[in-house]
PDB file of C-alpha atoms in Angstrom:
ATOM      1  CA  MET A  23      68.508 141.289  62.583  1.00 61.00           C
ATOM      2  CA  LYS A  24      66.788 138.184  61.142  1.00 72.00           C
ATOM      3  CA  LEU A  25      70.143 136.815  59.979  1.00 67.00           C
ATOM      4  CA  HIS A  26      71.580 137.324  63.470  1.00 68.00           C
ATOM      5  CA  THR A  27      68.642 135.434  65.047  1.00 75.00           C
ATOM      6  CA  ALA A  28      68.953 132.610  62.503  1.00 63.00           C
ATOM      7  CA  ALA A  29      72.671 132.259  63.257  1.00 63.00           C
ATOM      8  CA  ILE A  30      71.996 132.048  67.004  1.00 70.00           C
ATOM      9  CA  LEU A  31      69.297 129.396  66.482  1.00 65.00           C
ATOM     10  CA  LEU A  32      71.623 127.424  64.225  1.00 59.00           C
ATOM     11  CA  LEU A  33      74.380 127.459  66.847  1.00 61.00           C
ATOM     12  CA  PHE A  34      71.866 126.450  69.532  1.00 61.00           C
ATOM     13  CA  TRP A  35      70.671 123.418  67.525  1.00 56.00           C
ATOM     14  CA  LEU A  36      74.225 122.397  66.664  1.00 58.00           C
ATOM     15  CA  GLY A  37      75.077 122.514  70.371  1.00 62.00           C
ATOM     16  CA  ILE A  38      72.113 120.297  71.258  1.00 58.00           C
ATOM     17  CA  PHE A  39      72.964 117.865  68.444  1.00 53.00           C
ATOM     18  CA  THR A  40      76.595 117.642  69.613  1.00 54.00           C
ATOM     19  CA  VAL A  41      75.615 116.973  73.240  1.00 47.00           C
ATOM     20  CA  HIS A  42      73.075 114.347  72.150  1.00 47.00           C
ATOM     21  CA  THR A  43      75.611 112.626  69.873  1.00 45.00           C
ATOM     22  CA  VAL A  44      78.346 112.535  72.524  1.00 47.00           C
ATOM     23  CA  LYS A  45      75.930 111.296  75.184  1.00 48.00           C
ATOM     24  CA  GLY A  46      74.594 108.578  72.890  1.00 47.00           C
ATOM     25  CA  SER A  47      78.018 107.254  71.937  1.00 47.00           C
ATOM     26  CA  ALA A  48      79.230 107.177  75.565  1.00 49.00           C
ATOM     27  CA  SER A  49      76.167 105.306  76.806  1.00 49.00           C
ATOM     28  CA  SER A  50      76.314 102.780  73.980  1.00 49.00           C
ATOM     29  CA  GLN A  51      79.795 101.567  74.933  1.00 52.00           C
ATOM     30  CA  VAL A  52      80.151  98.130  76.474  1.00 55.00           C
ATOM     31  CA  MET A  53      80.504  98.172  80.240  1.00 53.00           C
ATOM     32  CA  ARG A  54      84.121  97.907  81.352  1.00 58.00           C
ATOM     33  CA  LYS A  55      85.120  94.484  82.603  1.00 75.00           C
ATOM     34  CA  PHE A  56      86.684  94.095  86.022  1.00 81.00           C
ATOM     35  CA  ARG A  57      90.352  93.107  86.015  1.00 89.00           C
ATOM     36  CA  CYS A  58      92.546  91.662  88.734  1.00 91.00           C
ATOM     37  CA  VAL A  59      95.664  93.618  89.560  1.00 90.00           C
ATOM     38  CA  ASN A  60      96.168  92.412  93.149  1.00 92.00           C
ATOM     39  CA  LEU A  61      95.678  88.931  94.563  1.00 94.00           C
ATOM     40  CA  SER A  62      94.217  88.086  97.940  1.00 94.00           C
ATOM     41  CA  THR A  63      96.183  85.634 100.055  1.00 92.00           C
ATOM     42  CA  LYS A  64      93.266  84.625 102.293  1.00 93.00           C
ATOM     43  CA  GLN A  65      91.332  81.429 101.768  1.00 94.00           C
ATOM     44  CA  LEU A  66      87.666  82.159 101.110  1.00 94.00           C
ATOM     45  CA  ASN A  67      84.626  80.284 102.345  1.00 93.00           C
ATOM     46  CA  ILE A  68      83.741  78.138  99.332  1.00 92.00           C
ATOM     47  CA  GLN A  69      80.050  78.087 100.265  1.00 93.00           C
ATOM     48  CA  ASN A  70      79.779  81.857  99.701  1.00 94.00           C
ATOM     49  CA  LEU A  71      81.184  81.692  96.155  1.00 96.00           C
ATOM     50  CA  ILE A  72      78.623  81.626  93.348  1.00 95.00           C
ATOM     51  CA  ASN A  73      80.693  82.279  90.232  1.00 96.00           C
ATOM     52  CA  TYR A  74      84.226  82.789  88.940  1.00 96.00           C
ATOM     53  CA  GLU A  75      86.113  84.184  85.968  1.00 95.00           C
ATOM     54  CA  ARG A  76      89.573  83.207  84.774  1.00 95.00           C
ATOM     55  CA  GLN A  77      92.046  85.882  83.761  1.00 92.00           C
ATOM     56  CA  ARG A  78      95.460  85.697  82.125  1.00 90.00           C
ATOM     57  CA  VAL A  79      96.241  89.416  81.576  1.00 84.00           C
ATOM     58  CA  PRO A  80      97.603  91.523  83.261  1.00 86.00           C
ATOM     59  CA  ILE A  81      98.194  88.688  85.775  1.00 91.00           C
ATOM     60  CA  ASP A  82      97.157  85.038  85.932  1.00 94.00           C
ATOM     61  CA  ALA A  83      94.234  84.975  88.370  1.00 96.00           C
ATOM     62  CA  VAL A  84      90.807  83.643  89.230  1.00 96.00           C
ATOM     63  CA  MET A  85      88.185  86.198  90.200  1.00 96.00           C
ATOM     64  CA  PHE A  86      85.580  84.722  92.523  1.00 96.00           C
ATOM     65  CA  ILE A  87      82.202  86.403  92.877  1.00 95.00           C
ATOM     66  CA  THR A  88      80.443  86.026  96.221  1.00 95.00           C
ATOM     67  CA  ALA A  89      76.722  85.838  96.902  1.00 92.00           C
ATOM     68  CA  ARG A  90      76.862  89.555  97.803  1.00 93.00           C
ATOM     69  CA  GLY A  91      78.473  90.428  94.460  1.00 93.00           C
ATOM     70  CA  ILE A  92      81.942  91.059  95.869  1.00 94.00           C
ATOM     71  CA  ARG A  93      84.782  90.228  93.466  1.00 95.00           C
ATOM     72  CA  ILE A  94      87.954  88.757  94.966  1.00 95.00           C
ATOM     73  CA  CYS A  95      91.034  87.830  92.968  1.00 96.00           C
ATOM     74  CA  VAL A  96      93.204  84.883  93.981  1.00 96.00           C
ATOM     75  CA  SER A  97      96.041  82.834  92.544  1.00 95.00           C
ATOM     76  CA  PRO A  98      94.792  79.875  90.473  1.00 95.00           C
ATOM     77  CA  ASP A  99      97.668  77.679  91.728  1.00 94.00           C
ATOM     78  CA  GLN A 100      96.246  77.155  95.218  1.00 95.00           C
ATOM     79  CA  LYS A 101      94.562  73.820  95.973  1.00 95.00           C
ATOM     80  CA  TRP A 102      91.478  75.364  97.598  1.00 96.00           C
ATOM     81  CA  VAL A 103      90.930  77.494  94.469  1.00 97.00           C
ATOM     82  CA  GLN A 104      90.806  74.384  92.292  1.00 96.00           C
ATOM     83  CA  THR A 105      88.351  72.805  94.748  1.00 96.00           C
ATOM     84  CA  ALA A 106      86.140  75.909  94.678  1.00 97.00           C
ATOM     85  CA  ILE A 107      86.131  75.995  90.862  1.00 97.00           C
ATOM     86  CA  LYS A 108      85.155  72.326  90.719  1.00 96.00           C
ATOM     87  CA  ARG A 109      82.342  72.874  93.216  1.00 96.00           C
ATOM     88  CA  ILE A 110      80.949  75.850  91.252  1.00 96.00           C
ATOM     89  CA  ASP A 111      81.166  73.870  87.992  1.00 96.00           C
ATOM     90  CA  ASP A 112      79.390  70.911  89.637  1.00 95.00           C
ATOM     91  CA  ARG A 113      76.577  73.209  90.841  1.00 92.00           C
ATOM     92  CA  ARG A 114      76.155  74.585  87.299  1.00 90.00           C
ATOM     93  CA  ALA A 115      76.018  71.067  85.846  1.00 91.00           C
ATOM     94  CA  ALA A 116      73.405  70.005  88.409  1.00 90.00           C
ATOM     95  CA  LYS A 117      71.200  72.985  87.498  1.00 85.00           C
ATOM     96  CA  ARG A 118      71.287  72.039  83.804  1.00 83.00           C
ATOM     97  CA  LYS A 119      69.960  68.529  84.473  1.00 73.00           C
TER      98      LYS A 119
END
């Protein structure tokens, strides 16, 4: 009977260890980055844009991030996109001074 109880306790602790190990490895992974797969065709209000990220894969795009945290992907070839990028870069440079 004691051997049976010891085997059950051993299985119980192995189960807890396995769950703890799996949970720890999943939570220690780097957060997945957002990727553009579709591009918006609308021109955005440049004043609402606070940041951007460039992307080459899977498509060439610029992901703008609005003041509300919304991410919108657009084509980097558009003139207004280049203007928006320059304005965001200028704001960053002014903050550093």
